[in-house]
């Protein structure tokens, strides 16, 4: 039968706490050049999820807003929602900037965070315009879609694109951690992994979507359509003189306008897929493809190798 320790600590929590503290201290000492997020402050995934929900409602009040929104009160709803969302977002951006620039004056950090949010606000009309084109592309590209509203409300690819377009702007504006958290919120909800640094043109359509991966330096043109399981990844990761990975090098594919990439295709490295090309399912590509190409798997070949007979032990 378990009995409490003399100090009442049945589970030896204090001993565990002490060991964990020692491990953290050793890790921080060894990795001092990679200061650990959370030592002072850290943006909240929960709060950013709420911010994105509010921004989605402001962008599409009648479809992604609450059910009390109607034509007569949507402008009032958008006004109030943006005021709340921007204030919450400014607080999260401020946390990132406080961590990344700990020596800066607080007033300077507050001003930078405010300017980032103001700049995002100025971009919202253009983001809405791009999303309208994305919705139309999905409706045209999927015969099962019965309406534009269905695409917006139901399609995981569209949800991922909304998150990406918001995250990409924040990435460009100087809040890469907040942007990455927003992209990972979408990743968790949809199974679609788009780095906020990826550049994606208008009319982008992800059909089904689960398992799609688009890397940080990928560039996609207009009217690109991809299916589930597609990877636009890096082929290799160059190392610097110290043996550490060199960050942010262009290492992901460039997909030009009007390209279709079918399910399971893997395209790796800084290769270019030319305008109007079609990449078949499960294709593996590590080289450039000229415009208007069609790339498919080689014809299946089945080779059956008969196993050799075991040695006759009686021979």
PDB file of C-alpha atoms in Angstrom:
ATOM      1  CA  UNK A   1       0.000   0.000   0.000  1.00  0.00           C
ATOM      2  CA  UNK A   2       1.337   3.456  -0.909  1.00  0.00           C
ATOM      3  CA  UNK A   3       1.969   5.727   2.018  1.00  0.00           C
ATOM      4  CA  UNK A   4       2.641   9.479   1.967  1.00  0.00           C
ATOM      5  CA  UNK A   5       6.209  10.629   2.385  1.00  0.00           C
ATOM      6  CA  UNK A   6       7.074  12.364   5.606  1.00  0.00           C
ATOM      7  CA  UNK A   7       6.515  15.752   3.996  1.00  0.00           C
ATOM      8  CA  UNK A   8       3.177  14.658   2.524  1.00  0.00           C
ATOM      9  CA  UNK A   9       4.539  14.425  -1.064  1.00  0.00           C
ATOM     10  CA  UNK A  10       3.115  11.035  -2.057  1.00  0.00           C
ATOM     11  CA  UNK A  11       4.175  11.361  -5.699  1.00  0.00           C
ATOM     12  CA  UNK A  12       7.642  12.812  -5.007  1.00  0.00           C
ATOM     13  CA  UNK A  13       6.625  15.864  -7.050  1.00  0.00           C
ATOM     14  CA  UNK A  14       9.318  18.048  -5.516  1.00  0.00           C
ATOM     15  CA  UNK A  15      12.013  15.602  -6.604  1.00  0.00           C
ATOM     16  CA  UNK A  16      10.634  15.534 -10.155  1.00  0.00           C
ATOM     17  CA  UNK A  17      10.383  19.333 -10.231  1.00  0.00           C
ATOM     18  CA  UNK A  18      14.012  19.597  -9.155  1.00  0.00           C
ATOM     19  CA  UNK A  19      15.194  17.186 -11.846  1.00  0.00           C
ATOM     20  CA  UNK A  20      13.186  18.979 -14.553  1.00  0.00           C
ATOM     21  CA  UNK A  21      14.595  22.327 -13.443  1.00  0.00           C
ATOM     22  CA  UNK A  22      18.122  20.943 -13.705  1.00  0.00           C
ATOM     23  CA  UNK A  23      17.459  19.578 -17.218  1.00  0.00           C
ATOM     24  CA  UNK A  24      16.055  22.950 -18.338  1.00  0.00           C
ATOM     25  CA  UNK A  25      19.063  24.740 -16.894  1.00  0.00           C
ATOM     26  CA  UNK A  26      21.481  22.418 -18.735  1.00  0.00           C
ATOM     27  CA  UNK A  27      19.566  22.769 -22.009  1.00  0.00           C
ATOM     28  CA  UNK A  28      19.536  26.559 -21.808  1.00  0.00           C
ATOM     29  CA  UNK A  29      23.224  26.666 -21.010  1.00  0.00           C
ATOM     30  CA  UNK A  30      24.149  24.436 -23.953  1.00  0.00           C
ATOM     31  CA  UNK A  31      21.756  26.181 -26.359  1.00  0.00           C
ATOM     32  CA  UNK A  32      22.186  29.762 -25.223  1.00  0.00           C
ATOM     33  CA  UNK A  33      22.421  30.937 -28.840  1.00  0.00           C
ATOM     34  CA  UNK A  34      18.892  29.609 -29.393  1.00  0.00           C
ATOM     35  CA  UNK A  35      17.061  31.394 -26.603  1.00  0.00           C
ATOM     36  CA  UNK A  36      14.007  29.428 -25.616  1.00  0.00           C
ATOM     37  CA  UNK A  37      10.636  30.935 -26.426  1.00  0.00           C
ATOM     38  CA  UNK A  38       8.583  31.323 -23.317  1.00  0.00           C
ATOM     39  CA  UNK A  39      11.375  32.545 -21.035  1.00  0.00           C
ATOM     40  CA  UNK A  40       9.667  35.923 -20.962  1.00  0.00           C
ATOM     41  CA  UNK A  41       6.623  35.794 -23.224  1.00  0.00           C
ATOM     42  CA  UNK A  42       5.099  33.788 -26.015  1.00  0.00           C
ATOM     43  CA  UNK A  43       2.126  34.289 -28.375  1.00  0.00           C
ATOM     44  CA  UNK A  44      -0.885  32.166 -27.492  1.00  0.00           C
ATOM     45  CA  UNK A  45      -2.169  29.618 -29.990  1.00  0.00           C
ATOM     46  CA  UNK A  46      -5.597  29.691 -28.320  1.00  0.00           C
ATOM     47  CA  UNK A  47      -5.890  33.471 -28.569  1.00  0.00           C
ATOM     48  CA  UNK A  48      -4.633  33.543 -32.146  1.00  0.00           C
ATOM     49  CA  UNK A  49      -7.202  30.902 -33.106  1.00  0.00           C
ATOM     50  CA  UNK A  50      -9.863  33.269 -31.777  1.00  0.00           C
ATOM     51  CA  UNK A  51      -8.344  36.180 -33.706  1.00  0.00           C
ATOM     52  CA  UNK A  52      -8.444  34.208 -36.951  1.00  0.00           C
ATOM     53  CA  UNK A  53     -12.032  33.177 -36.290  1.00  0.00           C
ATOM     54  CA  UNK A  54     -12.924  36.854 -35.847  1.00  0.00           C
ATOM     55  CA  UNK A  55     -11.052  37.909 -38.985  1.00  0.00           C
ATOM     56  CA  UNK A  56     -12.830  35.179 -40.971  1.00  0.00           C
ATOM     57  CA  UNK A  57     -16.136  36.521 -39.696  1.00  0.00           C
ATOM     58  CA  UNK A  58     -15.168  40.059 -40.693  1.00  0.00           C
ATOM     59  CA  UNK A  59     -14.134  38.919 -44.177  1.00  0.00           C
ATOM     60  CA  UNK A  60     -17.307  36.844 -44.729  1.00  0.00           C
ATOM     61  CA  UNK A  61     -19.830  38.110 -42.154  1.00  0.00           C
ATOM     62  CA  UNK A  62     -22.923  36.392 -43.547  1.00  0.00           C
ATOM     63  CA  UNK A  63     -21.229  33.015 -43.970  1.00  0.00           C
ATOM     64  CA  UNK A  64     -18.468  32.754 -41.355  1.00  0.00           C
ATOM     65  CA  UNK A  65     -19.847  35.203 -38.830  1.00  0.00           C
ATOM     66  CA  UNK A  66     -22.376  34.408 -36.056  1.00  0.00           C
ATOM     67  CA  UNK A  67     -25.935  33.588 -36.962  1.00  0.00           C
ATOM     68  CA  UNK A  68     -27.371  36.934 -35.853  1.00  0.00           C
ATOM     69  CA  UNK A  69     -25.586  38.807 -38.668  1.00  0.00           C
ATOM     70  CA  UNK A  70     -27.890  40.012 -41.427  1.00  0.00           C
ATOM     71  CA  UNK A  71     -27.571  42.467 -44.302  1.00  0.00           C
ATOM     72  CA  UNK A  72     -28.878  45.331 -42.181  1.00  0.00           C
ATOM     73  CA  UNK A  73     -26.283  44.920 -39.421  1.00  0.00           C
ATOM     74  CA  UNK A  74     -23.251  43.369 -41.107  1.00  0.00           C
ATOM     75  CA  UNK A  75     -21.261  46.629 -41.312  1.00  0.00           C
ATOM     76  CA  UNK A  76     -21.799  47.211 -37.593  1.00  0.00           C
ATOM     77  CA  UNK A  77     -20.740  43.631 -36.870  1.00  0.00           C
ATOM     78  CA  UNK A  78     -17.615  43.949 -39.014  1.00  0.00           C
ATOM     79  CA  UNK A  79     -16.699  47.221 -37.293  1.00  0.00           C
ATOM     80  CA  UNK A  80     -16.987  45.794 -33.804  1.00  0.00           C
ATOM     81  CA  UNK A  81     -15.314  42.521 -34.744  1.00  0.00           C
ATOM     82  CA  UNK A  82     -12.302  44.184 -36.344  1.00  0.00           C
ATOM     83  CA  UNK A  83     -11.816  46.480 -33.364  1.00  0.00           C
ATOM     84  CA  UNK A  84     -11.691  43.471 -31.050  1.00  0.00           C
ATOM     85  CA  UNK A  85      -9.626  41.270 -33.390  1.00  0.00           C
ATOM     86  CA  UNK A  86      -7.032  43.959 -34.083  1.00  0.00           C
ATOM     87  CA  UNK A  87      -6.593  44.690 -30.380  1.00  0.00           C
ATOM     88  CA  UNK A  88      -6.110  41.003 -29.612  1.00  0.00           C
ATOM     89  CA  UNK A  89      -3.747  40.542 -32.534  1.00  0.00           C
ATOM     90  CA  UNK A  90      -1.674  43.574 -31.507  1.00  0.00           C
ATOM     91  CA  UNK A  91      -1.187  41.998 -28.075  1.00  0.00           C
ATOM     92  CA  UNK A  92       0.031  38.745 -29.640  1.00  0.00           C
ATOM     93  CA  UNK A  93       2.377  40.493 -32.063  1.00  0.00           C
ATOM     94  CA  UNK A  94       3.709  42.544 -29.157  1.00  0.00           C
ATOM     95  CA  UNK A  95       4.565  39.315 -27.318  1.00  0.00           C
ATOM     96  CA  UNK A  96       6.546  38.073 -30.326  1.00  0.00           C
ATOM     97  CA  UNK A  97       8.408  41.365 -30.695  1.00  0.00           C
ATOM     98  CA  UNK A  98       9.151  41.487 -26.956  1.00  0.00           C
ATOM     99  CA  UNK A  99      10.808  38.102 -27.248  1.00  0.00           C
ATOM    100  CA  UNK A 100      12.686  38.743 -30.485  1.00  0.00           C
ATOM    101  CA  UNK A 101      13.859  42.251 -29.480  1.00  0.00           C
ATOM    102  CA  UNK A 102      14.225  42.122 -25.669  1.00  0.00           C
ATOM    103  CA  UNK A 103      16.484  45.181 -25.565  1.00  0.00           C
ATOM    104  CA  UNK A 104      14.034  47.482 -27.350  1.00  0.00           C
ATOM    105  CA  UNK A 105      12.004  50.021 -25.440  1.00  0.00           C
ATOM    106  CA  UNK A 106       8.470  48.949 -24.633  1.00  0.00           C
ATOM    107  CA  UNK A 107       6.999  51.979 -26.406  1.00  0.00           C
ATOM    108  CA  UNK A 108       8.959  51.094 -29.536  1.00  0.00           C
ATOM    109  CA  UNK A 109       7.688  47.512 -29.446  1.00  0.00           C
ATOM    110  CA  UNK A 110       4.102  48.674 -28.923  1.00  0.00           C
ATOM    111  CA  UNK A 111       4.398  51.033 -31.888  1.00  0.00           C
ATOM    112  CA  UNK A 112       5.849  48.332 -34.170  1.00  0.00           C
ATOM    113  CA  UNK A 113       3.110  45.894 -33.188  1.00  0.00           C
ATOM    114  CA  UNK A 114       0.478  48.535 -33.876  1.00  0.00           C
ATOM    115  CA  UNK A 115       1.978  49.334 -37.289  1.00  0.00           C
ATOM    116  CA  UNK A 116       1.991  45.634 -38.250  1.00  0.00           C
ATOM    117  CA  UNK A 117      -1.689  45.266 -37.371  1.00  0.00           C
ATOM    118  CA  UNK A 118      -2.591  48.499 -39.163  1.00  0.00           C
ATOM    119  CA  UNK A 119      -0.787  47.255 -42.270  1.00  0.00           C
ATOM    120  CA  UNK A 120      -2.656  43.931 -42.110  1.00  0.00           C
ATOM    121  CA  UNK A 121      -5.917  45.850 -41.838  1.00  0.00           C
ATOM    122  CA  UNK A 122      -5.115  47.798 -44.972  1.00  0.00           C
ATOM    123  CA  UNK A 123      -4.543  44.497 -46.777  1.00  0.00           C
ATOM    124  CA  UNK A 124      -7.862  42.896 -45.768  1.00  0.00           C
ATOM    125  CA  UNK A 125      -9.825  44.203 -48.802  1.00  0.00           C
ATOM    126  CA  UNK A 126      -7.208  42.706 -51.151  1.00  0.00           C
ATOM    127  CA  UNK A 127      -7.215  39.455 -49.175  1.00  0.00           C
ATOM    128  CA  UNK A 128     -11.015  39.299 -49.548  1.00  0.00           C
ATOM    129  CA  UNK A 129     -10.651  39.911 -53.299  1.00  0.00           C
ATOM    130  CA  UNK A 130      -8.127  37.071 -53.612  1.00  0.00           C
ATOM    131  CA  UNK A 131     -10.297  34.724 -51.568  1.00  0.00           C
ATOM    132  CA  UNK A 132     -13.297  35.430 -53.795  1.00  0.00           C
ATOM    133  CA  UNK A 133     -11.218  34.302 -56.784  1.00  0.00           C
ATOM    134  CA  UNK A 134     -10.048  31.205 -54.847  1.00  0.00           C
ATOM    135  CA  UNK A 135     -13.669  30.314 -54.049  1.00  0.00           C
ATOM    136  CA  UNK A 136     -14.675  30.670 -57.684  1.00  0.00           C
ATOM    137  CA  UNK A 137     -11.733  28.491 -58.747  1.00  0.00           C
ATOM    138  CA  UNK A 138     -12.810  25.763 -56.324  1.00  0.00           C
ATOM    139  CA  UNK A 139     -16.400  25.926 -57.532  1.00  0.00           C
ATOM    140  CA  UNK A 140     -15.327  25.628 -61.167  1.00  0.00           C
ATOM    141  CA  UNK A 141     -12.837  22.866 -60.431  1.00  0.00           C
ATOM    142  CA  UNK A 142     -14.973  20.543 -58.325  1.00  0.00           C
ATOM    143  CA  UNK A 143     -18.085  19.023 -59.940  1.00  0.00           C
ATOM    144  CA  UNK A 144     -19.418  18.083 -56.497  1.00  0.00           C
ATOM    145  CA  UNK A 145     -19.607  21.724 -55.380  1.00  0.00           C
ATOM    146  CA  UNK A 146     -23.204  22.907 -55.569  1.00  0.00           C
ATOM    147  CA  UNK A 147     -22.639  26.546 -54.625  1.00  0.00           C
ATOM    148  CA  UNK A 148     -20.009  29.105 -53.751  1.00  0.00           C
ATOM    149  CA  UNK A 149     -21.348  29.101 -50.200  1.00  0.00           C
ATOM    150  CA  UNK A 150     -20.732  25.363 -49.922  1.00  0.00           C
ATOM    151  CA  UNK A 151     -17.120  25.872 -50.987  1.00  0.00           C
ATOM    152  CA  UNK A 152     -16.585  28.570 -48.373  1.00  0.00           C
ATOM    153  CA  UNK A 153     -18.294  26.780 -45.514  1.00  0.00           C
ATOM    154  CA  UNK A 154     -17.310  23.162 -46.159  1.00  0.00           C
ATOM    155  CA  UNK A 155     -14.079  22.848 -48.134  1.00  0.00           C
ATOM    156  CA  UNK A 156     -10.942  22.302 -45.986  1.00  0.00           C
ATOM    157  CA  UNK A 157      -8.770  23.594 -48.820  1.00  0.00           C
ATOM    158  CA  UNK A 158     -10.515  26.949 -48.685  1.00  0.00           C
ATOM    159  CA  UNK A 159     -10.126  27.138 -44.894  1.00  0.00           C
ATOM    160  CA  UNK A 160      -6.405  26.494 -45.314  1.00  0.00           C
ATOM    161  CA  UNK A 161      -6.149  29.191 -47.984  1.00  0.00           C
ATOM    162  CA  UNK A 162      -7.881  31.769 -45.743  1.00  0.00           C
ATOM    163  CA  UNK A 163      -5.405  31.035 -42.955  1.00  0.00           C
ATOM    164  CA  UNK A 164      -2.501  31.168 -45.373  1.00  0.00           C
ATOM    165  CA  UNK A 165      -3.426  34.491 -46.907  1.00  0.00           C
ATOM    166  CA  UNK A 166      -3.641  36.056 -43.434  1.00  0.00           C
ATOM    167  CA  UNK A 167      -0.479  34.336 -42.205  1.00  0.00           C
ATOM    168  CA  UNK A 168       1.500  35.252 -45.317  1.00  0.00           C
ATOM    169  CA  UNK A 169       0.774  38.957 -44.820  1.00  0.00           C
ATOM    170  CA  UNK A 170       1.894  38.785 -41.186  1.00  0.00           C
ATOM    171  CA  UNK A 171       5.013  36.889 -42.259  1.00  0.00           C
ATOM    172  CA  UNK A 172       5.897  39.660 -44.704  1.00  0.00           C
ATOM    173  CA  UNK A 173       5.070  42.388 -42.189  1.00  0.00           C
ATOM    174  CA  UNK A 174       7.539  41.137 -39.584  1.00  0.00           C
ATOM    175  CA  UNK A 175       5.581  38.757 -37.344  1.00  0.00           C
ATOM    176  CA  UNK A 176       6.822  35.362 -38.588  1.00  0.00           C
ATOM    177  CA  UNK A 177       6.124  33.478 -35.357  1.00  0.00           C
ATOM    178  CA  UNK A 178       2.520  34.664 -35.112  1.00  0.00           C
ATOM    179  CA  UNK A 179       2.178  33.798 -38.804  1.00  0.00           C
ATOM    180  CA  UNK A 180       3.580  30.302 -38.233  1.00  0.00           C
ATOM    181  CA  UNK A 181       1.197  29.665 -35.353  1.00  0.00           C
ATOM    182  CA  UNK A 182      -1.748  30.674 -37.553  1.00  0.00           C
ATOM    183  CA  UNK A 183      -0.581  28.294 -40.284  1.00  0.00           C
ATOM    184  CA  UNK A 184      -0.249  25.472 -37.760  1.00  0.00           C
ATOM    185  CA  UNK A 185      -3.765  26.126 -36.457  1.00  0.00           C
ATOM    186  CA  UNK A 186      -4.967  25.508 -40.012  1.00  0.00           C
ATOM    187  CA  UNK A 187      -2.672  22.491 -40.353  1.00  0.00           C
ATOM    188  CA  UNK A 188      -4.247  20.919 -37.277  1.00  0.00           C
ATOM    189  CA  UNK A 189      -7.769  21.557 -38.552  1.00  0.00           C
ATOM    190  CA  UNK A 190      -7.332  20.518 -42.185  1.00  0.00           C
ATOM    191  CA  UNK A 191      -4.239  18.335 -42.510  1.00  0.00           C
ATOM    192  CA  UNK A 192      -2.905  20.875 -45.039  1.00  0.00           C
ATOM    193  CA  UNK A 193       0.559  22.225 -44.212  1.00  0.00           C
ATOM    194  CA  UNK A 194       1.394  25.535 -45.923  1.00  0.00           C
ATOM    195  CA  UNK A 195       4.348  27.523 -44.630  1.00  0.00           C
ATOM    196  CA  UNK A 196       3.399  31.204 -44.291  1.00  0.00           C
ATOM    197  CA  UNK A 197       6.421  32.184 -46.379  1.00  0.00           C
ATOM    198  CA  UNK A 198       5.084  30.420 -49.482  1.00  0.00           C
ATOM    199  CA  UNK A 199       3.983  32.781 -52.270  1.00  0.00           C
ATOM    200  CA  UNK A 200       0.646  31.763 -53.802  1.00  0.00           C
ATOM    201  CA  UNK A 201      -1.091  33.524 -56.686  1.00  0.00           C
ATOM    202  CA  UNK A 202      -4.808  34.026 -57.215  1.00  0.00           C
ATOM    203  CA  UNK A 203      -7.318  31.341 -58.121  1.00  0.00           C
ATOM    204  CA  UNK A 204      -5.622  28.682 -55.974  1.00  0.00           C
ATOM    205  CA  UNK A 205      -7.580  25.453 -55.455  1.00  0.00           C
ATOM    206  CA  UNK A 206      -6.737  22.541 -53.161  1.00  0.00           C
ATOM    207  CA  UNK A 207      -9.087  19.604 -53.769  1.00  0.00           C
ATOM    208  CA  UNK A 208      -9.663  17.292 -50.768  1.00  0.00           C
ATOM    209  CA  UNK A 209      -6.379  18.504 -49.335  1.00  0.00           C
ATOM    210  CA  UNK A 210      -5.307  16.085 -46.610  1.00  0.00           C
ATOM    211  CA  UNK A 211      -1.551  15.579 -46.638  1.00  0.00           C
ATOM    212  CA  UNK A 212      -0.692  18.572 -48.830  1.00  0.00           C
ATOM    213  CA  UNK A 213       2.683  20.141 -47.934  1.00  0.00           C
ATOM    214  CA  UNK A 214       3.914  23.448 -49.401  1.00  0.00           C
ATOM    215  CA  UNK A 215       7.337  24.619 -48.253  1.00  0.00           C
ATOM    216  CA  UNK A 216       8.539  28.029 -47.144  1.00  0.00           C
ATOM    217  CA  UNK A 217      10.164  29.203 -50.384  1.00  0.00           C
ATOM    218  CA  UNK A 218       7.666  27.681 -52.824  1.00  0.00           C
ATOM    219  CA  UNK A 219       6.217  30.047 -55.413  1.00  0.00           C
ATOM    220  CA  UNK A 220       2.867  29.253 -57.044  1.00  0.00           C
ATOM    221  CA  UNK A 221       1.432  31.264 -59.902  1.00  0.00           C
ATOM    222  CA  UNK A 222      -2.185  31.930 -60.760  1.00  0.00           C
ATOM    223  CA  UNK A 223      -4.855  29.254 -61.239  1.00  0.00           C
ATOM    224  CA  UNK A 224      -2.820  26.407 -59.762  1.00  0.00           C
ATOM    225  CA  UNK A 225      -4.804  23.326 -58.742  1.00  0.00           C
ATOM    226  CA  UNK A 226      -3.436  20.586 -56.498  1.00  0.00           C
ATOM    227  CA  UNK A 227      -4.924  17.464 -54.963  1.00  0.00           C
ATOM    228  CA  UNK A 228      -4.471  15.576 -51.710  1.00  0.00           C
ATOM    229  CA  UNK A 229      -1.067  14.244 -50.752  1.00  0.00           C
ATOM    230  CA  UNK A 230       0.924  16.632 -52.958  1.00  0.00           C
ATOM    231  CA  UNK A 231       4.330  17.685 -51.600  1.00  0.00           C
ATOM    232  CA  UNK A 232       6.175  20.771 -52.801  1.00  0.00           C
ATOM    233  CA  UNK A 233       9.293  20.218 -50.749  1.00  0.00           C
ATOM    234  CA  UNK A 234      13.049  20.607 -50.529  1.00  0.00           C
ATOM    235  CA  UNK A 235      15.458  18.071 -51.996  1.00  0.00           C
ATOM    236  CA  UNK A 236      18.397  18.816 -49.733  1.00  0.00           C
ATOM    237  CA  UNK A 237      19.419  21.128 -46.930  1.00  0.00           C
ATOM    238  CA  UNK A 238      22.806  22.883 -47.371  1.00  0.00           C
ATOM    239  CA  UNK A 239      24.965  23.256 -44.274  1.00  0.00           C
ATOM    240  CA  UNK A 240      27.004  26.268 -43.242  1.00  0.00           C
ATOM    241  CA  UNK A 241      30.641  26.287 -42.034  1.00  0.00           C
ATOM    242  CA  UNK A 242      29.553  25.310 -38.516  1.00  0.00           C
ATOM    243  CA  UNK A 243      27.468  22.397 -39.775  1.00  0.00           C
ATOM    244  CA  UNK A 244      24.148  24.153 -39.078  1.00  0.00           C
ATOM    245  CA  UNK A 245      21.433  24.331 -41.734  1.00  0.00           C
ATOM    246  CA  UNK A 246      21.483  27.486 -43.863  1.00  0.00           C
ATOM    247  CA  UNK A 247      18.061  29.034 -43.421  1.00  0.00           C
ATOM    248  CA  UNK A 248      15.709  30.587 -46.002  1.00  0.00           C
ATOM    249  CA  UNK A 249      17.581  29.559 -49.145  1.00  0.00           C
ATOM    250  CA  UNK A 250      15.285  29.092 -52.185  1.00  0.00           C
ATOM    251  CA  UNK A 251      14.847  25.321 -51.996  1.00  0.00           C
ATOM    252  CA  UNK A 252      11.234  24.622 -52.948  1.00  0.00           C
ATOM    253  CA  UNK A 253       9.544  24.388 -56.369  1.00  0.00           C
ATOM    254  CA  UNK A 254       8.294  27.187 -58.571  1.00  0.00           C
ATOM    255  CA  UNK A 255       4.891  26.304 -60.031  1.00  0.00           C
ATOM    256  CA  UNK A 256       3.905  28.561 -62.925  1.00  0.00           C
ATOM    257  CA  UNK A 257       0.383  29.576 -63.974  1.00  0.00           C
ATOM    258  CA  UNK A 258      -2.396  27.109 -64.830  1.00  0.00           C
ATOM    259  CA  UNK A 259      -0.644  23.981 -63.542  1.00  0.00           C
ATOM    260  CA  UNK A 260      -2.534  20.933 -62.249  1.00  0.00           C
ATOM    261  CA  UNK A 261      -0.802  18.531 -59.835  1.00  0.00           C
ATOM    262  CA  UNK A 262      -2.683  15.327 -59.069  1.00  0.00           C
ATOM    263  CA  UNK A 263      -2.848  13.320 -55.857  1.00  0.00           C
ATOM    264  CA  UNK A 264       0.320  12.018 -54.281  1.00  0.00           C
ATOM    265  CA  UNK A 265       2.772  13.823 -56.559  1.00  0.00           C
ATOM    266  CA  UNK A 266       6.078  14.822 -54.972  1.00  0.00           C
ATOM    267  CA  UNK A 267       8.086  17.711 -56.423  1.00  0.00           C
ATOM    268  CA  UNK A 268      11.370  18.460 -54.677  1.00  0.00           C
ATOM    269  CA  UNK A 269      14.005  21.167 -54.927  1.00  0.00           C
ATOM    270  CA  UNK A 270      14.188  24.524 -56.683  1.00  0.00           C
ATOM    271  CA  UNK A 271      12.713  23.226 -59.918  1.00  0.00           C
ATOM    272  CA  UNK A 272      10.246  24.972 -62.206  1.00  0.00           C
ATOM    273  CA  UNK A 273       7.032  23.410 -63.464  1.00  0.00           C
ATOM    274  CA  UNK A 274       6.183  25.324 -66.629  1.00  0.00           C
ATOM    275  CA  UNK A 275       2.937  27.087 -67.410  1.00  0.00           C
ATOM    276  CA  UNK A 276      -0.021  24.900 -68.325  1.00  0.00           C
ATOM    277  CA  UNK A 277       1.638  21.626 -67.306  1.00  0.00           C
ATOM    278  CA  UNK A 278      -0.120  18.609 -65.852  1.00  0.00           C
ATOM    279  CA  UNK A 279       1.625  16.413 -63.271  1.00  0.00           C
ATOM    280  CA  UNK A 280       0.059  13.004 -62.779  1.00  0.00           C
ATOM    281  CA  UNK A 281      -0.642  11.222 -59.524  1.00  0.00           C
ATOM    282  CA  UNK A 282       2.242   9.722 -57.507  1.00  0.00           C
ATOM    283  CA  UNK A 283       4.860  11.225 -59.821  1.00  0.00           C
ATOM    284  CA  UNK A 284       8.268  11.963 -58.265  1.00  0.00           C
ATOM    285  CA  UNK A 285       9.977  14.998 -59.813  1.00  0.00           C
ATOM    286  CA  UNK A 286      13.345  16.594 -59.088  1.00  0.00           C
ATOM    287  CA  UNK A 287      13.933  18.387 -62.406  1.00  0.00           C
ATOM    288  CA  UNK A 288      12.408  21.240 -64.411  1.00  0.00           C
ATOM    289  CA  UNK A 289       9.393  20.607 -66.612  1.00  0.00           C
ATOM    290  CA  UNK A 290       8.851  22.741 -69.758  1.00  0.00           C
ATOM    291  CA  UNK A 291       5.581  24.629 -70.272  1.00  0.00           C
ATOM    292  CA  UNK A 292       2.539  22.612 -71.408  1.00  0.00           C
ATOM    293  CA  UNK A 293       4.087  19.279 -70.425  1.00  0.00           C
ATOM    294  CA  UNK A 294       2.224  16.206 -69.245  1.00  0.00           C
ATOM    295  CA  UNK A 295       4.139  14.048 -66.790  1.00  0.00           C
ATOM    296  CA  UNK A 296       2.808  10.656 -65.737  1.00  0.00           C
ATOM    297  CA  UNK A 297       4.076   7.528 -64.071  1.00  0.00           C
ATOM    298  CA  UNK A 298       5.946   5.017 -66.151  1.00  0.00           C
ATOM    299  CA  UNK A 299       3.862   2.040 -67.228  1.00  0.00           C
ATOM    300  CA  UNK A 300       3.566  -0.448 -64.396  1.00  0.00           C
ATOM    301  CA  UNK A 301       5.876  -3.425 -64.670  1.00  0.00           C
ATOM    302  CA  UNK A 302       5.483  -6.522 -62.507  1.00  0.00           C
ATOM    303  CA  UNK A 303       8.576  -8.626 -62.066  1.00  0.00           C
ATOM    304  CA  UNK A 304       8.130 -11.832 -60.086  1.00  0.00           C
ATOM    305  CA  UNK A 305      11.313 -13.419 -58.856  1.00  0.00           C
ATOM    306  CA  UNK A 306      10.947 -17.097 -58.018  1.00  0.00           C
ATOM    307  CA  UNK A 307      12.691 -17.972 -54.771  1.00  0.00           C
ATOM    308  CA  UNK A 308      15.453 -20.509 -55.133  1.00  0.00           C
ATOM    309  CA  UNK A 309      14.805 -23.955 -53.726  1.00  0.00           C
ATOM    310  CA  UNK A 310      16.390 -24.598 -50.330  1.00  0.00           C
ATOM    311  CA  UNK A 311      19.423 -26.809 -50.283  1.00  0.00           C
ATOM    312  CA  UNK A 312      18.548 -30.480 -49.876  1.00  0.00           C
ATOM    313  CA  UNK A 313      19.882 -31.345 -46.468  1.00  0.00           C
ATOM    314  CA  UNK A 314      19.928 -35.027 -47.403  1.00  0.00           C
ATOM    315  CA  UNK A 315      22.100 -34.472 -50.467  1.00  0.00           C
TER     316      UNK A 315
END
